[in-house]
Each structure stands twice: as C-alpha cells, then as structure tokens.
C-alpha cells in the first residue's frame, strides 16, 4: 500500500510542477490586473518550443530556454495588444490560444524532431526517506528551480517597489496613475513574467516529463492554472496549494485504473476540471480578487 | 525640493516675483467642446489662489493639464519662470506640483505607508516611510496611522492621508480639488487653518479648486473665476462679496435665485419663492413611501443602512441631506431594487415591496433618477427612443415583439413634452449633452406616473439652465401628486426644493425638520453626526 501511495504522490508532484511554474506566473499577471487566459497558449508553445529546442541543440537544458522564449513571445503579443493598443484582453487571449494550438499542430507535422529529455536528480539521503522521499527529492532537475522561483516571486511581489506598484495597478489603476506609476507598463511586465514561467512550465511537460511533444499536449492545463489562482484567493501560497490539488487529482485519475478501479475514462479525464469548478464554487466568492482584475486602463478615460 | 527663493535681478534689485506656477493661454478641446479656452493663471509663493467655477467650467481640465493627466492643445505651462512640458504625473511631481485628490488617489487594500511609498523611487523602506509619515503628519497637526489599511478609514481620515501624501513630496505648489465636499464644517475649518500655515510658514503656493463661494471667500487670498472654459475674473479676495463672485461665476443673465442651488450660495436659505406651497398641509396627504427600520450590510461586511426609517407623502418633496457616503447610495440602490435588506420593511402606497428583486420597486411605482445617470440611468450607445421607452416595454410591444411605430410615437411625445433637444429620436444617447441626457431619464421615469420619484444628485454636472429646468420639473412632479425623495449632498439644493428635510448620517436618519424650522447650524451639526 505504501508503494501505491508513493507512486501516486510522486506522480502528483510530477504533474504539479508544470502547473506551479505557470501558476506563479499567472499569479503575478493577475495581481497586476490581467486575467490572462493566454497562459494556455504560453504553456503549449513553451512545450513545443522546448521539444524543438532540445532537438535542434541536442541539449535538453537548452530546450527550457526555448520554451521560456516561446512563452515570452506569446506574452509580448498579448501585452502589446491588450495593454498598449487596448484590445479586449479576452479576445486576444482566446485568439492566441487557438492560434498556438493550430500552429504547434502544423509545425509538429512539418518539422521532424528528436527531442531530448532532462535527467532525474535524486538528492542523496533525502530521497531515501520512506514514502515522501521519492516524490519530493527525486525529480527531473528543473523541478528544483521552483525552490528559487517561488521565493523570488514572493519577494518581488510583496517586498519590492516593483511588486508594490504591480499590486497597486491591479487594485486601482487610476490611483496608481495619478501617483506616478506607469500602469500599462507594469501590466505588460506582469504578463511577460507570466510568459516566461508558463513557457518553462510547458517545456517541463515535453522536455522533462514526457520527452517528446504531442498534439495539444497541455490539454487545458492553462485553464487549470487560472482555476488554481482563483482557488488560492490570489495569494501565492494558495495558488501553489491549488496547483498541488489539481496535480493530485490528475495523478489519482492516472492511478485509479492501475489500482483496479474502473471508472469511465472519459469521465476521469474531465475530473480535474470538475474539481476546479467545484473549488471555484466554494472559494471564488469567499475571497477578494484584485480590484481592477480584467479592467483595462486608459488614461483620461473616466 | 525645498521652496526656492524668487529669482533676483543681476544687479541685486529684486524683480517682480516669478510665479511658482503659471498657465499661459492654455487650451484644451474635446471635439467641438472647448473645455479650456486660452486660460491665463498664475499663483505666487505664499498665497492661496482660489479657482472658482461651476461644474463644467473647465477647472478639472485645467488641473489635469497642470498635472500631466491631459495633454494641452495649445498654450504653455511655466514653472518658476521656465516653460515646461508636463507629460505625466511623475514629471509634474518632479517639478514640485502635487495634488490632493478627492476621489481616486489611494488604493484601498493597501496600508497607509504602502500607499505613500508608491510614486517614490528606490528600495522600499517601510520604517523610513513610516517615520516620514509620522513626521509630516505631526508637522501639520494631522492624525495619521501609517499601518492602517485605507479601506478601513473614514472619508475624513482618508483625506488627511491624501494631504500627507501630497505634502511628503515637499511640493512648491499644492493643488486641492474640491477638498471640503466630503468634510464636515469643523473639518473644513481645520483644513483651511492648516493650508494657511502651509503658505505662510513654508512659502508654498496653494491652488484651491472650489465651487463654494463661502469657502473661497474665507480661505483664499486671490480668486480666479472660470466660466465656460475661460477665466472671466481674477481678483484679490479681500473686499469681494459673495454676490459679486456669484455673478461672475454664473454670468449676469441668470437670476441669482435660480442659480443659488448651483453656486453654493449659503447666505440665503431658500425662503424665496414658493410661499404659496406652504399652504399644502403635509399630514393630510397619504404616505406613498414608507421605509421602516431598514438594515443592510454590504458585500464587504460594512453596514450600509443601520435602522433607517423615513416616510414620503403624496405631493411633497422630502429632501435627504447628508455628507456623501453616509448611506445615500445604499438608499438609492434599495429603491432601485439593487440592494436587499437584512431586516426592515419598504412600503409603496401602503403595500410591502420585496427588496432586491429586479424590477419590484419599479412595478410598485418607484421611479428613480440615479446618481450616475451615464452608468445606470441610460444606455449611451442606444438611441434616444430606445432609452425613452426602456422603462416599460410592455406598453410598446405586443406578444413579445416591439411595435416600432408605438415606440416612435411614445418617444416623440416625450421628446416634445420634456423639451429634449435632439436631432432625431434615433440619435444615439451618447450624442446628447448632459442636461438632455438627464431630461431623457426624467422623461422616462415620469412617463410611467410613479407614486414616488427618487432623484439622487439630480443636478450634479449640469449647467445652470439645466439645473433650473430640473428643479422646476421636480416641483411640478410633486404638485401633480408624486412624492419626491430628493437625495443630495448639496444643502442649497435641498433648501431650495424641499418641504421637509431629513438628515442621514451613518445609514440612519438622525433628524428631521420642516421647511419653516430650517436652522443651518443645526442641520450642519446633524450632518456631522452630532445630536442636535
């Protein structure tokens, strides 16, 4: 039994890592006031570019840079359209999501590639702790980056001037503007941060976890990430808890057949989304979202 | 950043002092509307300049240009004798221009120190910012807690934070935008004493934007009066009378009596006019609206209404006076079926109405002219005709289909009856002036012959002509038998129109007087929450 627990826990961790990267990014973007739905496109293109990059450079680690760059590119497009040209952020996000899906499918057919996979790094001693050792301390090495990314994001958002300005444009852009904060610049930056992290999260799927790229590899994980931020009440801690929860549900889904339970597989596939909906049902009303979430800002418009 | 001394001539002979801030022929147009028309204005160190004007006279546009929020179309801004271009608020701050904003410069969920640390540069140092706040607050005798969250503060406290925020940057020029609109009389006096110190002891320049005559008379050294985008007078305040200023502000062709509600002319409570109406014996008329012990809590847990009770009778105007933010909005929401009560009863014409159910109040006979008519009073992108019939689509439709001809007939009739200036009934609502948009809302609400008409801040943002029309229309509605509930923060407007006056404070009615008993001091005390 403890074997099964270890397996499921390990799988839950593995499945949570890409969500966590993207979740931290989405948290930053949403605190700055962008309800960024193109996080799905960022992850998907990150996954594709990660695979392509590792194949071209024969180096799995470089794949992550490619993934980050692809996420950044999507973020740049999104930011330019919605926080420079004032296009509706949801229209832009939806368009990017569809575009990323079509484009990666097309490129997948056009370009032959042989992606690499990064290795597992087991931390000596710690990884031998019973039950929890393997899930926590025997991961593909980019997972350990989270130990830097999460505290860094927390510090940047809650302790730096940049972060204070970021939160202020998410809460009340008008007030921030008259106080001398560049509202749309901060919002663009929030999106760019999200792009890089979601790109890495996507690349983790292809280059670390699976070792290749499949069509529509993210399969809505971007939306799960948005749900995780809502579930977490727009706090970093809560967002990570949400990512872990949804990763865990996903792991259970994979493990149940192996444990001998048979449930309709179509239903099982939808379970993380169902849980996400339920989570929002219970949590979305209880917490305060950033005051100006998803509201565009244009100076002089009242 | 400290105020510099005036530039001296080469030979040591002092030149005439260079103004701290000067606007030269500053012009701004919005489409055809000239918001500011070659405005010349200068303020010296050590003086308080009042900028007086009605709503829409161009004061806000002028200040927005000085602060870099709006780009001028012509003219120049001169700071300490040097022409400058002010691209954004950061640039304005770096030139020593700072503003005490009335509504939108603080961020609710952040603490005081976090708010005041915004807009600075470099690393965040909470302790240094806290010390700085305490020091500035003490210097000006303001009581501010650096660790309080903004959304837990009262409006008066928030304004103190705004002032500290402004003064922390040690500005040469302090601009205050309608600073007393949320303050009690006592708080206003305190504010002006403090401003006097700012100019006298620290040689800063202060610009006080206001539409209230008495406060400009009491608090300023010099006054510039704006009307229709122009500076029409610029004079020393001493020796001026309210009457003279009022005349400049509203133009000579408008009678002072009619305009008194608009200009905040405080000295003559509106005992002029309708003596004949006093004959209507109020208590004989049946009650059309009765609210008893209404309690409501906002989504954030704040108490909105705290046992509010009031009655409006047929054919009377009940004026609801009070300082902004004391539950007026909640009352308006309640009567628009937007807010539901946690306890209490609302009765319209003797029948209890379910609160919070969309349309319940309207079908019970409550008409509402909402405070924010652009947002909830009309649909700007739909036609005038659509807006006019929107209140009762049953009347112009059959079997769920709109009858275009009936819509057009009804709209044309209302356009004529209410004198709405419009090129065609199919013109978009957006193309109408503020006054005409207001007429559309009034026409729609009155066309349904409501039992009770709620008018929330009905004249805010309107010009004098539109205000006069609005006031006469409300009076006429009352004479025709509608009960009118006038919710306004402008005491003058209430004094002008009401048969009875109730005062709201913190979500409840704290006192009520009839028109004949009006005592301004007592009203002021009640509005400030003091038992009178």
PDB file of N, CA and C in Angstrom, chain B residues 146-218:
ATOM      1  N   UNK B 146       0.198  55.124  10.149  1.00  0.00           N
ATOM      2  CA  UNK B 146       0.831  54.595   8.931  1.00  0.00           C
ATOM      3  C   UNK B 146       0.467  53.150   8.632  1.00  0.00           C
ATOM      4  N   UNK B 147       0.044  52.396   9.618  1.00  0.00           N
ATOM      5  CA  UNK B 147      -0.200  50.968   9.387  1.00  0.00           C
ATOM      6  C   UNK B 147      -1.667  50.622   9.158  1.00  0.00           C
ATOM      7  N   UNK B 148      -2.518  51.640   9.163  1.00  0.00           N
ATOM      8  CA  UNK B 148      -3.938  51.368   8.929  1.00  0.00           C
ATOM      9  C   UNK B 148      -4.158  51.059   7.454  1.00  0.00           C
ATOM     10  N   UNK B 149      -5.121  50.196   7.197  1.00  0.00           N
ATOM     11  CA  UNK B 149      -5.481  49.944   5.811  1.00  0.00           C
ATOM     12  C   UNK B 149      -6.444  51.016   5.344  1.00  0.00           C
ATOM     13  N   UNK B 150      -6.228  51.506   4.120  1.00  0.00           N
ATOM     14  CA  UNK B 150      -7.022  52.627   3.615  1.00  0.00           C
ATOM     15  C   UNK B 150      -8.515  52.330   3.666  1.00  0.00           C
ATOM     16  N   UNK B 151      -8.909  51.122   3.275  1.00  0.00           N
ATOM     17  CA  UNK B 151     -10.354  50.884   3.209  1.00  0.00           C
ATOM     18  C   UNK B 151     -11.003  50.731   4.574  1.00  0.00           C
ATOM     19  N   UNK B 152     -10.191  50.812   5.629  1.00  0.00           N
ATOM     20  CA  UNK B 152     -10.793  50.824   6.964  1.00  0.00           C
ATOM     21  C   UNK B 152     -10.952  52.245   7.502  1.00  0.00           C
ATOM     22  N   UNK B 153     -10.521  53.227   6.724  1.00  0.00           N
ATOM     23  CA  UNK B 153     -10.557  54.611   7.211  1.00  0.00           C
ATOM     24  C   UNK B 153     -11.842  55.315   6.786  1.00  0.00           C
ATOM     25  N   UNK B 154     -12.202  56.345   7.548  1.00  0.00           N
ATOM     26  CA  UNK B 154     -13.351  57.165   7.156  1.00  0.00           C
ATOM     27  C   UNK B 154     -12.907  58.146   6.078  1.00  0.00           C
ATOM     28  N   UNK B 155     -13.875  58.797   5.450  1.00  0.00           N
ATOM     29  CA  UNK B 155     -13.506  59.732   4.388  1.00  0.00           C
ATOM     30  C   UNK B 155     -12.624  60.863   4.906  1.00  0.00           C
ATOM     31  N   UNK B 156     -12.938  61.350   6.102  1.00  0.00           N
ATOM     32  CA  UNK B 156     -12.125  62.416   6.676  1.00  0.00           C
ATOM     33  C   UNK B 156     -10.687  61.967   6.892  1.00  0.00           C
ATOM     34  N   UNK B 157     -10.539  60.756   7.424  1.00  0.00           N
ATOM     35  CA  UNK B 157      -9.186  60.222   7.645  1.00  0.00           C
ATOM     36  C   UNK B 157      -8.452  60.018   6.330  1.00  0.00           C
ATOM     37  N   UNK B 158      -9.192  59.542   5.329  1.00  0.00           N
ATOM     38  CA  UNK B 158      -8.564  59.333   4.025  1.00  0.00           C
ATOM     39  C   UNK B 158      -8.051  60.637   3.472  1.00  0.00           C
ATOM     40  N   UNK B 159      -8.826  61.692   3.686  1.00  0.00           N
ATOM     41  CA  UNK B 159      -8.360  62.955   3.145  1.00  0.00           C
ATOM     42  C   UNK B 159      -7.088  63.413   3.852  1.00  0.00           C
ATOM     43  N   UNK B 160      -7.000  63.153   5.150  1.00  0.00           N
ATOM     44  CA  UNK B 160      -5.762  63.501   5.843  1.00  0.00           C
ATOM     45  C   UNK B 160      -4.593  62.731   5.237  1.00  0.00           C
ATOM     46  N   UNK B 161      -4.831  61.475   4.894  1.00  0.00           N
ATOM     47  CA  UNK B 161      -3.767  60.694   4.259  1.00  0.00           C
ATOM     48  C   UNK B 161      -3.398  61.316   2.908  1.00  0.00           C
ATOM     49  N   UNK B 162      -4.413  61.716   2.158  1.00  0.00           N
ATOM     50  CA  UNK B 162      -4.162  62.372   0.870  1.00  0.00           C
ATOM     51  C   UNK B 162      -3.277  63.604   1.053  1.00  0.00           C
ATOM     52  N   UNK B 163      -3.585  64.365   2.100  1.00  0.00           N
ATOM     53  CA  UNK B 163      -2.830  65.602   2.323  1.00  0.00           C
ATOM     54  C   UNK B 163      -1.390  65.283   2.698  1.00  0.00           C
ATOM     55  N   UNK B 164      -1.228  64.287   3.577  1.00  0.00           N
ATOM     56  CA  UNK B 164       0.133  63.899   3.954  1.00  0.00           C
ATOM     57  C   UNK B 164       0.882  63.394   2.723  1.00  0.00           C
ATOM     58  N   UNK B 165       0.192  62.609   1.894  1.00  0.00           N
ATOM     59  CA  UNK B 165       0.814  62.083   0.682  1.00  0.00           C
ATOM     60  C   UNK B 165       1.326  63.221  -0.197  1.00  0.00           C
ATOM     61  N   UNK B 166       0.498  64.249  -0.300  1.00  0.00           N
ATOM     62  CA  UNK B 166       0.863  65.394  -1.130  1.00  0.00           C
ATOM     63  C   UNK B 166       2.040  66.157  -0.519  1.00  0.00           C
ATOM     64  N   UNK B 167       1.970  66.425   0.786  1.00  0.00           N
ATOM     65  CA  UNK B 167       2.991  67.264   1.417  1.00  0.00           C
ATOM     66  C   UNK B 167       4.310  66.532   1.633  1.00  0.00           C
ATOM     67  N   UNK B 168       4.275  65.203   1.678  1.00  0.00           N
ATOM     68  CA  UNK B 168       5.506  64.437   1.854  1.00  0.00           C
ATOM     69  C   UNK B 168       6.495  64.694   0.735  1.00  0.00           C
ATOM     70  N   UNK B 169       5.971  65.053  -0.415  1.00  0.00           N
ATOM     71  CA  UNK B 169       6.865  65.297  -1.543  1.00  0.00           C
ATOM     72  C   UNK B 169       7.392  66.724  -1.534  1.00  0.00           C
ATOM     73  N   UNK B 170       7.111  67.453  -0.462  1.00  0.00           N
ATOM     74  CA  UNK B 170       7.560  68.829  -0.312  1.00  0.00           C
ATOM     75  C   UNK B 170       7.307  69.633  -1.578  1.00  0.00           C
ATOM     76  N   UNK B 171       6.071  69.722  -2.015  1.00  0.00           N
ATOM     77  CA  UNK B 171       5.810  70.398  -3.281  1.00  0.00           C
ATOM     78  C   UNK B 171       5.900  71.917  -3.142  1.00  0.00           C
ATOM     79  N   UNK B 172       6.204  72.580  -4.243  1.00  0.00           N
ATOM     80  CA  UNK B 172       6.163  74.041  -4.264  1.00  0.00           C
ATOM     81  C   UNK B 172       4.725  74.513  -4.401  1.00  0.00           C
ATOM     82  N   UNK B 173       3.959  73.744  -5.173  1.00  0.00           N
ATOM     83  CA  UNK B 173       2.573  74.128  -5.423  1.00  0.00           C
ATOM     84  C   UNK B 173       1.661  72.975  -5.003  1.00  0.00           C
ATOM     85  N   UNK B 174       0.733  73.281  -4.117  1.00  0.00           N
ATOM     86  CA  UNK B 174      -0.238  72.270  -3.671  1.00  0.00           C
ATOM     87  C   UNK B 174      -1.583  72.599  -4.307  1.00  0.00           C
ATOM     88  N   UNK B 175      -2.127  71.645  -5.029  1.00  0.00           N
ATOM     89  CA  UNK B 175      -3.431  71.865  -5.649  1.00  0.00           C
ATOM     90  C   UNK B 175      -4.459  71.013  -4.924  1.00  0.00           C
ATOM     91  N   UNK B 176      -5.548  71.617  -4.489  1.00  0.00           N
ATOM     92  CA  UNK B 176      -6.599  70.859  -3.805  1.00  0.00           C
ATOM     93  C   UNK B 176      -7.867  70.910  -4.636  1.00  0.00           C
ATOM     94  N   UNK B 177      -8.431  69.737  -4.899  1.00  0.00           N
ATOM     95  CA  UNK B 177      -9.615  69.652  -5.746  1.00  0.00           C
ATOM     96  C   UNK B 177     -10.849  69.447  -4.877  1.00  0.00           C
ATOM     97  N   UNK B 178     -11.674  70.470  -4.788  1.00  0.00           N
ATOM     98  CA  UNK B 178     -12.931  70.393  -4.015  1.00  0.00           C
ATOM     99  C   UNK B 178     -12.706  69.685  -2.682  1.00  0.00           C
ATOM    100  N   UNK B 179     -11.787  70.179  -1.869  1.00  0.00           N
ATOM    101  CA  UNK B 179     -11.388  69.382  -0.698  1.00  0.00           C
ATOM    102  C   UNK B 179     -12.466  69.251   0.353  1.00  0.00           C
ATOM    103  N   UNK B 180     -13.446  70.138   0.383  1.00  0.00           N
ATOM    104  CA  UNK B 180     -14.384  70.089   1.503  1.00  0.00           C
ATOM    105  C   UNK B 180     -15.652  69.320   1.182  1.00  0.00           C
ATOM    106  N   UNK B 181     -15.728  68.764  -0.032  1.00  0.00           N
ATOM    107  CA  UNK B 181     -17.002  68.132  -0.395  1.00  0.00           C
ATOM    108  C   UNK B 181     -17.309  66.921   0.472  1.00  0.00           C
ATOM    109  N   UNK B 182     -16.299  66.330   1.091  1.00  0.00           N
ATOM    110  CA  UNK B 182     -16.589  65.184   1.954  1.00  0.00           C
ATOM    111  C   UNK B 182     -16.389  65.509   3.431  1.00  0.00           C
ATOM    112  N   UNK B 183     -16.144  66.777   3.732  1.00  0.00           N
ATOM    113  CA  UNK B 183     -15.825  67.108   5.124  1.00  0.00           C
ATOM    114  C   UNK B 183     -16.991  67.775   5.832  1.00  0.00           C
ATOM    115  N   UNK B 184     -16.972  67.656   7.151  1.00  0.00           N
ATOM    116  CA  UNK B 184     -17.932  68.415   7.940  1.00  0.00           C
ATOM    117  C   UNK B 184     -17.420  69.846   8.045  1.00  0.00           C
ATOM    118  N   UNK B 185     -18.282  70.725   8.535  1.00  0.00           N
ATOM    119  CA  UNK B 185     -17.903  72.133   8.648  1.00  0.00           C
ATOM    120  C   UNK B 185     -16.653  72.296   9.513  1.00  0.00           C
ATOM    121  N   UNK B 186     -16.611  71.568  10.619  1.00  0.00           N
ATOM    122  CA  UNK B 186     -15.474  71.704  11.530  1.00  0.00           C
ATOM    123  C   UNK B 186     -14.181  71.218  10.875  1.00  0.00           C
ATOM    124  N   UNK B 187     -14.282  70.104  10.168  1.00  0.00           N
ATOM    125  CA  UNK B 187     -13.093  69.573   9.492  1.00  0.00           C
ATOM    126  C   UNK B 187     -12.597  70.548   8.434  1.00  0.00           C
ATOM    127  N   UNK B 188     -13.545  71.217   7.757  1.00  0.00           N
ATOM    128  CA  UNK B 188     -13.160  72.185   6.735  1.00  0.00           C
ATOM    129  C   UNK B 188     -12.380  73.336   7.349  1.00  0.00           C
ATOM    130  N   UNK B 189     -12.864  73.824   8.483  1.00  0.00           N
ATOM    131  CA  UNK B 189     -12.172  74.939   9.143  1.00  0.00           C
ATOM    132  C   UNK B 189     -10.747  74.528   9.488  1.00  0.00           C
ATOM    133  N   UNK B 190     -10.592  73.316  10.013  1.00  0.00           N
ATOM    134  CA  UNK B 190      -9.275  72.802  10.356  1.00  0.00           C
ATOM    135  C   UNK B 190      -8.360  72.761   9.134  1.00  0.00           C
ATOM    136  N   UNK B 191      -8.944  72.292   8.033  1.00  0.00           N
ATOM    137  CA  UNK B 191      -8.179  72.181   6.789  1.00  0.00           C
ATOM    138  C   UNK B 191      -7.657  73.551   6.359  1.00  0.00           C
ATOM    139  N   UNK B 192      -8.513  74.550   6.442  1.00  0.00           N
ATOM    140  CA  UNK B 192      -8.092  75.868   5.958  1.00  0.00           C
ATOM    141  C   UNK B 192      -7.048  76.499   6.868  1.00  0.00           C
ATOM    142  N   UNK B 193      -7.157  76.227   8.165  1.00  0.00           N
ATOM    143  CA  UNK B 193      -6.117  76.709   9.082  1.00  0.00           C
ATOM    144  C   UNK B 193      -4.777  76.106   8.704  1.00  0.00           C
ATOM    145  N   UNK B 194      -4.800  74.807   8.389  1.00  0.00           N
ATOM    146  CA  UNK B 194      -3.564  74.125   8.029  1.00  0.00           C
ATOM    147  C   UNK B 194      -2.980  74.692   6.731  1.00  0.00           C
ATOM    148  N   UNK B 195      -3.851  74.951   5.773  1.00  0.00           N
ATOM    149  CA  UNK B 195      -3.379  75.494   4.498  1.00  0.00           C
ATOM    150  C   UNK B 195      -2.721  76.860   4.708  1.00  0.00           C
ATOM    151  N   UNK B 196      -3.296  77.618   5.609  1.00  0.00           N
ATOM    152  CA  UNK B 196      -2.736  78.935   5.898  1.00  0.00           C
ATOM    153  C   UNK B 196      -1.299  78.786   6.384  1.00  0.00           C
ATOM    154  N   UNK B 197      -1.069  77.798   7.222  1.00  0.00           N
ATOM    155  CA  UNK B 197       0.298  77.556   7.696  1.00  0.00           C
ATOM    156  C   UNK B 197       1.207  77.132   6.550  1.00  0.00           C
ATOM    157  N   UNK B 198       0.684  76.316   5.671  1.00  0.00           N
ATOM    158  CA  UNK B 198       1.495  75.832   4.553  1.00  0.00           C
ATOM    159  C   UNK B 198       2.000  77.005   3.718  1.00  0.00           C
ATOM    160  N   UNK B 199       1.167  78.008   3.509  1.00  0.00           N
ATOM    161  CA  UNK B 199       1.624  79.128   2.686  1.00  0.00           C
ATOM    162  C   UNK B 199       2.445  80.122   3.488  1.00  0.00           C
ATOM    163  N   UNK B 200       2.062  80.371   4.722  1.00  0.00           N
ATOM    164  CA  UNK B 200       2.748  81.423   5.459  1.00  0.00           C
ATOM    165  C   UNK B 200       4.100  80.983   5.987  1.00  0.00           C
ATOM    166  N   UNK B 201       4.139  79.793   6.589  1.00  0.00           N
ATOM    167  CA  UNK B 201       5.383  79.389   7.219  1.00  0.00           C
ATOM    168  C   UNK B 201       6.333  78.725   6.247  1.00  0.00           C
ATOM    169  N   UNK B 202       5.799  78.140   5.199  1.00  0.00           N
ATOM    170  CA  UNK B 202       6.670  77.372   4.314  1.00  0.00           C
ATOM    171  C   UNK B 202       6.743  77.940   2.921  1.00  0.00           C
ATOM    172  N   UNK B 203       6.076  79.064   2.720  1.00  0.00           N
ATOM    173  CA  UNK B 203       6.168  79.752   1.427  1.00  0.00           C
ATOM    174  C   UNK B 203       5.853  78.858   0.247  1.00  0.00           C
ATOM    175  N   UNK B 204       4.883  77.973   0.424  1.00  0.00           N
ATOM    176  CA  UNK B 204       4.427  77.219  -0.731  1.00  0.00           C
ATOM    177  C   UNK B 204       3.276  77.987  -1.377  1.00  0.00           C
ATOM    178  N   UNK B 205       2.898  77.569  -2.555  1.00  0.00           N
ATOM    179  CA  UNK B 205       1.730  78.147  -3.204  1.00  0.00           C
ATOM    180  C   UNK B 205       0.611  77.125  -3.145  1.00  0.00           C
ATOM    181  N   UNK B 206      -0.603  77.603  -2.930  1.00  0.00           N
ATOM    182  CA  UNK B 206      -1.741  76.690  -2.854  1.00  0.00           C
ATOM    183  C   UNK B 206      -2.799  77.099  -3.868  1.00  0.00           C
ATOM    184  N   UNK B 207      -3.291  76.139  -4.605  1.00  0.00           N
ATOM    185  CA  UNK B 207      -4.418  76.382  -5.506  1.00  0.00           C
ATOM    186  C   UNK B 207      -5.609  75.598  -4.968  1.00  0.00           C
ATOM    187  N   UNK B 208      -6.681  76.317  -4.682  1.00  0.00           N
ATOM    188  CA  UNK B 208      -7.862  75.686  -4.098  1.00  0.00           C
ATOM    189  C   UNK B 208      -8.989  75.728  -5.121  1.00  0.00           C
ATOM    190  N   UNK B 209      -9.348  74.556  -5.629  1.00  0.00           N
ATOM    191  CA  UNK B 209     -10.426  74.492  -6.611  1.00  0.00           C
ATOM    192  C   UNK B 209     -11.734  74.307  -5.875  1.00  0.00           C
ATOM    193  N   UNK B 210     -12.723  75.102  -6.213  1.00  0.00           N
ATOM    194  CA  UNK B 210     -13.961  75.010  -5.454  1.00  0.00           C
ATOM    195  C   UNK B 210     -15.118  75.582  -6.244  1.00  0.00           C
ATOM    196  N   UNK B 211     -16.312  75.139  -5.885  1.00  0.00           N
ATOM    197  CA  UNK B 211     -17.463  75.840  -6.418  1.00  0.00           C
ATOM    198  C   UNK B 211     -18.280  76.427  -5.283  1.00  0.00           C
ATOM    199  N   UNK B 212     -17.670  76.491  -4.107  1.00  0.00           N
ATOM    200  CA  UNK B 212     -18.388  77.016  -2.955  1.00  0.00           C
ATOM    201  C   UNK B 212     -17.904  78.426  -2.640  1.00  0.00           C
ATOM    202  N   UNK B 213     -18.817  79.360  -2.715  1.00  0.00           N
ATOM    203  CA  UNK B 213     -18.459  80.756  -2.554  1.00  0.00           C
ATOM    204  C   UNK B 213     -17.891  81.058  -1.179  1.00  0.00           C
ATOM    205  N   UNK B 214     -18.569  80.569  -0.144  1.00  0.00           N
ATOM    206  CA  UNK B 214     -18.147  80.980   1.192  1.00  0.00           C
ATOM    207  C   UNK B 214     -16.761  80.470   1.500  1.00  0.00           C
ATOM    208  N   UNK B 215     -16.425  79.306   0.990  1.00  0.00           N
ATOM    209  CA  UNK B 215     -15.105  78.794   1.327  1.00  0.00           C
ATOM    210  C   UNK B 215     -14.027  79.539   0.564  1.00  0.00           C
ATOM    211  N   UNK B 216     -14.322  79.951  -0.657  1.00  0.00           N
ATOM    212  CA  UNK B 216     -13.347  80.754  -1.399  1.00  0.00           C
ATOM    213  C   UNK B 216     -13.170  82.108  -0.712  1.00  0.00           C
ATOM    214  N   UNK B 217     -14.266  82.684  -0.259  1.00  0.00           N
ATOM    215  CA  UNK B 217     -14.197  83.987   0.420  1.00  0.00           C
ATOM    216  C   UNK B 217     -13.362  83.908   1.694  1.00  0.00           C
ATOM    217  N   UNK B 218     -13.526  82.832   2.436  1.00  0.00           N
ATOM    218  CA  UNK B 218     -12.846  82.742   3.716  1.00  0.00           C
ATOM    219  C   UNK B 218     -11.398  82.324   3.597  1.00  0.00           C
TER     220      UNK B 218
END
